[in-house]
Amino acid sequence: MTPPPPDHGEEAPAGSIRLDKWLWHARFAKSRSRAAALVESGAVRLNSARVVKPATPVRIGDGLSFALAGRIHVLRVRALGTRRGPAPEARGLYLDLDAASPALEPDREAGK
């Protein structure tokens, strides 16, 4: 009997997944390297704590917040995902807790 092929670190998510992979699967970043850069910049908070390591594990029920594209995203992780699928599939990975928040705009009164 032959042994199974090596895994190379790409396991199916059992109880957690890397933060950069989750952001990529949920389509908040166009590539995994961009997701990693977002995390390394210190812009992402996991359960209210700032994280800077892309390999930080994310679990179902965790809260995420980050600013991206002029909007502050506040999310609850609903699923871990196994691939980067289409947008409707990606939206199923999280619950947007701040869906009614307006986009960030410069303070127009401050410029006067």
Tab-separated table of N, CA and C in Angstrom:
chain	number	residue	atom	x	y	z
A	1	MET	N	0.849	-1.177	0.000
A	1	MET	CA	0.000	0.000	0.000
A	1	MET	C	0.893	1.238	0.000
A	2	THR	N	0.610	2.180	-0.860
A	2	THR	CA	1.411	3.397	-0.943
A	2	THR	C	0.903	4.434	0.048
A	3	PRO	N	1.817	5.213	0.601
A	3	PRO	CA	1.393	6.254	1.548
A	3	PRO	C	0.678	7.384	0.816
A	4	PRO	N	-0.161	8.127	1.524
A	4	PRO	CA	-0.854	9.256	0.881
A	4	PRO	C	0.140	10.331	0.456
A	5	PRO	N	-0.192	11.114	-0.548
A	5	PRO	CA	0.721	12.170	-0.998
A	5	PRO	C	0.896	13.228	0.086
A	6	PRO	N	2.030	13.938	0.067
A	6	PRO	CA	2.237	14.981	1.069
A	6	PRO	C	1.186	16.072	0.968
A	7	ASP	N	0.929	16.704	2.069
A	7	ASP	CA	-0.164	17.666	2.194
A	7	ASP	C	0.235	19.081	1.768
A	8	HIS	N	1.478	19.458	1.939
A	8	HIS	CA	2.009	20.777	1.574
A	8	HIS	C	1.299	21.925	2.275
A	9	GLY	N	0.702	21.678	3.432
A	9	GLY	CA	0.116	22.752	4.230
A	9	GLY	C	-1.234	23.253	3.775
A	10	GLU	N	-1.821	22.715	2.743
A	10	GLU	CA	-3.126	23.176	2.252
A	10	GLU	C	-4.220	22.242	2.751
A	11	GLU	N	-4.486	22.295	4.046
A	11	GLU	CA	-5.488	21.427	4.647
A	11	GLU	C	-6.886	22.002	4.476
A	12	ALA	N	-7.867	21.132	4.497
A	12	ALA	CA	-9.254	21.588	4.551
A	12	ALA	C	-9.479	22.177	5.938
A	13	PRO	N	-10.165	23.283	6.037
A	13	PRO	CA	-10.339	23.918	7.336
A	13	PRO	C	-11.157	23.054	8.278
A	14	ALA	N	-10.558	22.694	9.396
A	14	ALA	CA	-11.266	21.905	10.399
A	14	ALA	C	-11.915	22.848	11.400
A	15	GLY	N	-11.080	23.597	12.122
A	15	GLY	CA	-11.625	24.508	13.108
A	15	GLY	C	-11.166	25.933	12.915
A	16	SER	N	-10.187	26.125	12.040
A	16	SER	CA	-9.686	27.482	11.798
A	16	SER	C	-9.034	27.549	10.423
A	17	ILE	N	-8.786	28.782	9.988
A	17	ILE	CA	-8.131	29.038	8.706
A	17	ILE	C	-7.275	30.290	8.889
A	18	ARG	N	-6.218	30.407	8.114
A	18	ARG	CA	-5.370	31.599	8.179
A	18	ARG	C	-6.188	32.843	7.838
A	19	LEU	N	-5.900	33.933	8.528
A	19	LEU	CA	-6.620	35.183	8.308
A	19	LEU	C	-6.481	35.669	6.871
A	20	ASP	N	-5.275	35.618	6.308
A	20	ASP	CA	-5.097	36.092	4.932
A	20	ASP	C	-5.893	35.241	3.937
A	21	LYS	N	-5.953	33.934	4.163
A	21	LYS	CA	-6.741	33.070	3.277
A	21	LYS	C	-8.224	33.386	3.396
A	22	TRP	N	-8.692	33.632	4.633
A	22	TRP	CA	-10.112	33.926	4.814
A	22	TRP	C	-10.482	35.231	4.118
A	23	LEU	N	-9.652	36.267	4.257
A	23	LEU	CA	-9.924	37.546	3.592
A	23	LEU	C	-9.947	37.378	2.074
A	24	TRP	N	-9.092	36.527	1.562
A	24	TRP	CA	-9.052	36.257	0.125
A	24	TRP	C	-10.284	35.455	-0.303
A	25	HIS	N	-10.625	34.406	0.445
A	25	HIS	CA	-11.821	33.610	0.131
A	25	HIS	C	-13.082	34.467	0.168
A	26	ALA	N	-13.157	35.403	1.127
A	26	ALA	CA	-14.335	36.259	1.277
A	26	ALA	C	-14.316	37.431	0.297
A	27	ARG	N	-13.308	37.483	-0.554
A	27	ARG	CA	-13.190	38.464	-1.638
A	27	ARG	C	-12.989	39.904	-1.157
A	28	PHE	N	-12.324	40.068	-0.008
A	28	PHE	CA	-11.951	41.405	0.436
A	28	PHE	C	-10.583	41.792	-0.115
A	29	ALA	N	-9.864	40.842	-0.702
A	29	ALA	CA	-8.570	41.108	-1.331
A	29	ALA	C	-8.518	40.340	-2.648
A	30	LYS	N	-7.891	40.946	-3.653
A	30	LYS	CA	-7.822	40.321	-4.974
A	30	LYS	C	-6.829	39.170	-5.022
A	31	SER	N	-5.878	39.155	-4.097
A	31	SER	CA	-4.908	38.068	-4.044
A	31	SER	C	-4.576	37.789	-2.582
A	32	ARG	N	-4.027	36.622	-2.352
A	32	ARG	CA	-3.662	36.281	-0.980
A	32	ARG	C	-2.524	37.173	-0.487
A	33	SER	N	-1.620	37.564	-1.378
A	33	SER	CA	-0.525	38.439	-0.965
A	33	SER	C	-1.049	39.823	-0.581
A	34	ARG	N	-2.082	40.309	-1.261
A	34	ARG	CA	-2.687	41.592	-0.865
A	34	ARG	C	-3.401	41.464	0.473
A	35	ALA	N	-4.023	40.328	0.706
A	35	ALA	CA	-4.664	40.090	2.002
A	35	ALA	C	-3.610	40.067	3.106
A	36	ALA	N	-2.481	39.422	2.843
A	36	ALA	CA	-1.398	39.376	3.823
A	36	ALA	C	-0.858	40.777	4.092
A	37	ALA	N	-0.718	41.590	3.055
A	37	ALA	CA	-0.225	42.962	3.226
A	37	ALA	C	-1.199	43.795	4.053
A	38	LEU	N	-2.492	43.594	3.856
A	38	LEU	CA	-3.498	44.306	4.646
A	38	LEU	C	-3.351	43.956	6.123
A	39	VAL	N	-3.170	42.679	6.414
A	39	VAL	CA	-3.002	42.243	7.803
A	39	VAL	C	-1.697	42.788	8.377
A	40	GLU	N	-0.599	42.673	7.631
A	40	GLU	CA	0.707	43.130	8.110
A	40	GLU	C	0.742	44.630	8.358
A	41	SER	N	-0.114	45.387	7.684
A	41	SER	CA	-0.148	46.838	7.882
A	41	SER	C	-0.763	47.214	9.227
A	42	GLY	N	-1.373	46.251	9.908
A	42	GLY	CA	-1.995	46.521	11.199
A	42	GLY	C	-3.403	47.061	11.088
A	43	ALA	N	-3.993	46.993	9.905
A	43	ALA	CA	-5.326	47.559	9.677
A	43	ALA	C	-6.455	46.623	10.083
A	44	VAL	N	-6.134	45.377	10.430
A	44	VAL	CA	-7.175	44.395	10.737
A	44	VAL	C	-7.212	44.122	12.237
A	45	ARG	N	-8.434	44.085	12.765
A	45	ARG	CA	-8.645	43.707	14.168
A	45	ARG	C	-9.457	42.426	14.198
A	46	LEU	N	-9.006	41.502	15.023
A	46	LEU	CA	-9.683	40.229	15.217
A	46	LEU	C	-10.152	40.182	16.660
A	47	ASN	N	-11.451	40.137	16.865
A	47	ASN	CA	-12.032	40.167	18.211
A	47	ASN	C	-11.492	41.352	19.008
A	48	SER	N	-11.453	42.514	18.385
A	48	SER	CA	-11.031	43.805	18.953
A	48	SER	C	-9.534	43.934	19.191
A	49	ALA	N	-8.744	42.930	18.865
A	49	ALA	CA	-7.293	42.999	19.045
A	49	ALA	C	-6.628	43.153	17.680
A	50	ARG	N	-5.707	44.117	17.569
A	50	ARG	CA	-4.995	44.325	16.310
A	50	ARG	C	-4.098	43.126	16.034
A	51	VAL	N	-4.114	42.652	14.806
A	51	VAL	CA	-3.259	41.533	14.411
A	51	VAL	C	-2.360	41.981	13.262
A	52	VAL	N	-1.137	41.447	13.234
A	52	VAL	CA	-0.190	41.793	12.174
A	52	VAL	C	0.393	40.546	11.507
A	53	LYS	N	-0.043	39.372	11.932
A	53	LYS	CA	0.458	38.131	11.338
A	53	LYS	C	-0.611	37.521	10.436
A	54	PRO	N	-0.319	37.368	9.148
A	54	PRO	CA	-1.297	36.796	8.223
A	54	PRO	C	-1.721	35.374	8.587
A	55	ALA	N	-0.876	34.649	9.314
A	55	ALA	CA	-1.187	33.264	9.678
A	55	ALA	C	-2.055	33.161	10.927
A	56	THR	N	-2.493	34.285	11.479
A	56	THR	CA	-3.358	34.259	12.653
A	56	THR	C	-4.610	33.445	12.326
A	57	PRO	N	-4.962	32.472	13.182
A	57	PRO	CA	-6.138	31.652	12.872
A	57	PRO	C	-7.455	32.391	13.084
A	58	VAL	N	-8.392	32.150	12.189
A	58	VAL	CA	-9.745	32.703	12.267
A	58	VAL	C	-10.693	31.528	12.460
A	59	ARG	N	-11.637	31.691	13.370
A	59	ARG	CA	-12.613	30.638	13.653
A	59	ARG	C	-14.026	31.166	13.440
A	60	ILE	N	-14.965	30.274	13.261
A	60	ILE	CA	-16.369	30.661	13.132
A	60	ILE	C	-16.795	31.376	14.409
A	61	GLY	N	-17.462	32.508	14.239
A	61	GLY	CA	-17.911	33.308	15.374
A	61	GLY	C	-16.994	34.467	15.706
A	62	ASP	N	-15.782	34.492	15.138
A	62	ASP	CA	-14.849	35.593	15.388
A	62	ASP	C	-15.375	36.881	14.772
A	63	GLY	N	-15.005	38.001	15.374
A	63	GLY	CA	-15.346	39.310	14.842
A	63	GLY	C	-14.138	39.921	14.155
A	64	LEU	N	-14.339	40.503	12.996
A	64	LEU	CA	-13.272	41.168	12.241
A	64	LEU	C	-13.686	42.594	11.952
A	65	SER	N	-12.727	43.512	12.005
A	65	SER	CA	-12.983	44.882	11.572
A	65	SER	C	-11.738	45.408	10.880
A	66	PHE	N	-11.961	46.159	9.801
A	66	PHE	CA	-10.862	46.745	9.038
A	66	PHE	C	-11.426	47.799	8.106
A	67	ALA	N	-10.578	48.749	7.736
A	67	ALA	CA	-10.955	49.782	6.775
A	67	ALA	C	-10.410	49.369	5.415
A	68	LEU	N	-11.278	49.459	4.411
A	68	LEU	CA	-10.881	49.073	3.067
A	68	LEU	C	-11.758	49.816	2.075
A	69	ALA	N	-11.138	50.423	1.086
A	69	ALA	CA	-11.851	51.128	0.011
A	69	ALA	C	-12.802	52.190	0.552
A	70	GLY	N	-12.344	52.950	1.539
A	70	GLY	CA	-13.138	54.052	2.063
A	70	GLY	C	-14.295	53.647	2.949
A	71	ARG	N	-14.301	52.410	3.414
A	71	ARG	CA	-15.396	51.932	4.260
A	71	ARG	C	-14.832	51.108	5.408
A	72	ILE	N	-15.431	51.226	6.564
A	72	ILE	CA	-15.043	50.392	7.695
A	72	ILE	C	-15.939	49.161	7.684
A	73	HIS	N	-15.322	47.998	7.603
A	73	HIS	CA	-16.052	46.733	7.587
A	73	HIS	C	-16.038	46.142	8.994
A	74	VAL	N	-17.199	45.793	9.499
A	74	VAL	CA	-17.335	45.103	10.779
A	74	VAL	C	-18.098	43.822	10.478
A	75	LEU	N	-17.437	42.680	10.688
A	75	LEU	CA	-17.978	41.398	10.248
A	75	LEU	C	-17.963	40.360	11.356
A	76	ARG	N	-18.818	39.372	11.226
A	76	ARG	CA	-18.799	38.175	12.061
A	76	ARG	C	-18.580	37.005	11.110
A	77	VAL	N	-17.578	36.164	11.404
A	77	VAL	CA	-17.254	35.019	10.557
A	77	VAL	C	-18.339	33.955	10.730
A	78	ARG	N	-18.979	33.579	9.622
A	78	ARG	CA	-20.046	32.562	9.649
A	78	ARG	C	-19.563	31.216	9.140
A	79	ALA	N	-18.571	31.225	8.259
A	79	ALA	CA	-18.025	29.988	7.693
A	79	ALA	C	-16.571	30.241	7.312
A	80	LEU	N	-15.804	29.159	7.191
A	80	LEU	CA	-14.381	29.313	6.894
A	80	LEU	C	-14.082	29.273	5.406
A	81	GLY	N	-14.827	28.540	4.654
A	81	GLY	CA	-14.586	28.472	3.214
A	81	GLY	C	-13.466	27.511	2.874
A	82	THR	N	-13.548	26.957	1.682
A	82	THR	CA	-12.521	26.035	1.205
A	82	THR	C	-11.889	26.510	-0.095
A	83	ARG	N	-12.476	27.563	-0.688
A	83	ARG	CA	-11.947	28.077	-1.957
A	83	ARG	C	-12.406	29.517	-2.135
A	84	ARG	N	-11.809	30.188	-3.113
A	84	ARG	CA	-12.260	31.532	-3.485
A	84	ARG	C	-13.303	31.353	-4.582
A	85	GLY	N	-14.542	31.414	-4.202
A	85	GLY	CA	-15.629	31.180	-5.141
A	85	GLY	C	-16.239	32.479	-5.624
A	86	PRO	N	-17.396	32.395	-6.256
A	86	PRO	CA	-18.087	33.591	-6.742
A	86	PRO	C	-18.574	34.457	-5.578
A	87	ALA	N	-18.911	35.703	-5.882
A	87	ALA	CA	-19.306	36.670	-4.852
A	87	ALA	C	-20.456	36.186	-3.969
A	88	PRO	N	-21.521	35.596	-4.516
A	88	PRO	CA	-22.599	35.132	-3.626
A	88	PRO	C	-22.119	34.085	-2.614
A	89	GLU	N	-21.217	33.217	-3.042
A	89	GLU	CA	-20.653	32.216	-2.137
A	89	GLU	C	-19.785	32.899	-1.076
A	90	ALA	N	-19.015	33.893	-1.483
A	90	ALA	CA	-18.146	34.616	-0.552
A	90	ALA	C	-18.960	35.363	0.495
A	91	ARG	N	-20.086	35.955	0.104
A	91	ARG	CA	-20.930	36.676	1.065
A	91	ARG	C	-21.499	35.756	2.136
A	92	GLY	N	-21.580	34.481	1.859
A	92	GLY	CA	-22.051	33.516	2.847
A	92	GLY	C	-21.039	33.216	3.935
A	93	LEU	N	-19.800	33.684	3.757
A	93	LEU	CA	-18.759	33.430	4.750
A	93	LEU	C	-18.826	34.373	5.938
A	94	TYR	N	-19.589	35.460	5.824
A	94	TYR	CA	-19.607	36.449	6.900
A	94	TYR	C	-20.969	37.103	7.029
A	95	LEU	N	-21.179	37.698	8.181
A	95	LEU	CA	-22.354	38.516	8.448
A	95	LEU	C	-21.849	39.940	8.606
A	96	ASP	N	-22.334	40.855	7.784
A	96	ASP	CA	-21.921	42.257	7.849
A	96	ASP	C	-22.688	42.922	8.983
A	97	LEU	N	-21.994	43.235	10.073
A	97	LEU	CA	-22.635	43.810	11.255
A	97	LEU	C	-22.875	45.297	11.121
A	98	ASP	N	-22.258	45.913	10.136
A	98	ASP	CA	-22.385	47.356	9.967
A	98	ASP	C	-22.874	47.658	8.554
A	99	ALA	N	-23.875	46.928	8.110
A	99	ALA	CA	-24.350	47.045	6.727
A	99	ALA	C	-24.903	48.422	6.402
A	100	ALA	N	-25.398	49.139	7.389
A	100	ALA	CA	-26.008	50.441	7.129
A	100	ALA	C	-25.034	51.598	7.308
A	101	SER	N	-23.744	51.303	7.515
A	101	SER	CA	-22.797	52.394	7.746
A	101	SER	C	-22.522	53.154	6.456
A	102	PRO	N	-22.507	54.478	6.519
A	102	PRO	CA	-22.195	55.262	5.320
A	102	PRO	C	-20.709	55.158	4.988
A	103	ALA	N	-20.389	55.406	3.749
A	103	ALA	CA	-18.989	55.409	3.331
A	103	ALA	C	-18.256	56.550	4.020
A	104	LEU	N	-16.968	56.349	4.246
A	104	LEU	CA	-16.171	57.397	4.868
A	104	LEU	C	-16.030	58.568	3.908
A	105	GLU	N	-16.315	59.737	4.389
A	105	GLU	CA	-16.186	60.930	3.566
A	105	GLU	C	-15.371	61.958	4.334
A	106	PRO	N	-14.589	62.774	3.641
A	106	PRO	CA	-13.856	63.820	4.341
A	106	PRO	C	-14.832	64.803	4.985
A	107	ASP	N	-14.430	65.341	6.099
A	107	ASP	CA	-15.272	66.301	6.812
A	107	ASP	C	-15.276	67.610	6.035
A	108	ARG	N	-16.381	67.923	5.424
A	108	ARG	CA	-16.466	69.120	4.576
A	108	ARG	C	-16.458	70.391	5.413
A	109	GLU	N	-16.959	70.315	6.629
A	109	GLU	CA	-16.995	71.495	7.492
A	109	GLU	C	-15.591	71.877	7.966
A	110	ALA	N	-14.695	70.909	8.088
A	110	ALA	CA	-13.350	71.187	8.579
A	110	ALA	C	-12.550	72.014	7.580
A	111	GLY	N	-12.868	71.912	6.305
A	111	GLY	CA	-12.128	72.628	5.276
A	111	GLY	C	-12.514	74.087	5.148
A	112	LYS	N	-13.567	74.514	5.815
A	112	LYS	CA	-14.041	75.896	5.677
A	112	LYS	C	-13.371	76.811	6.654
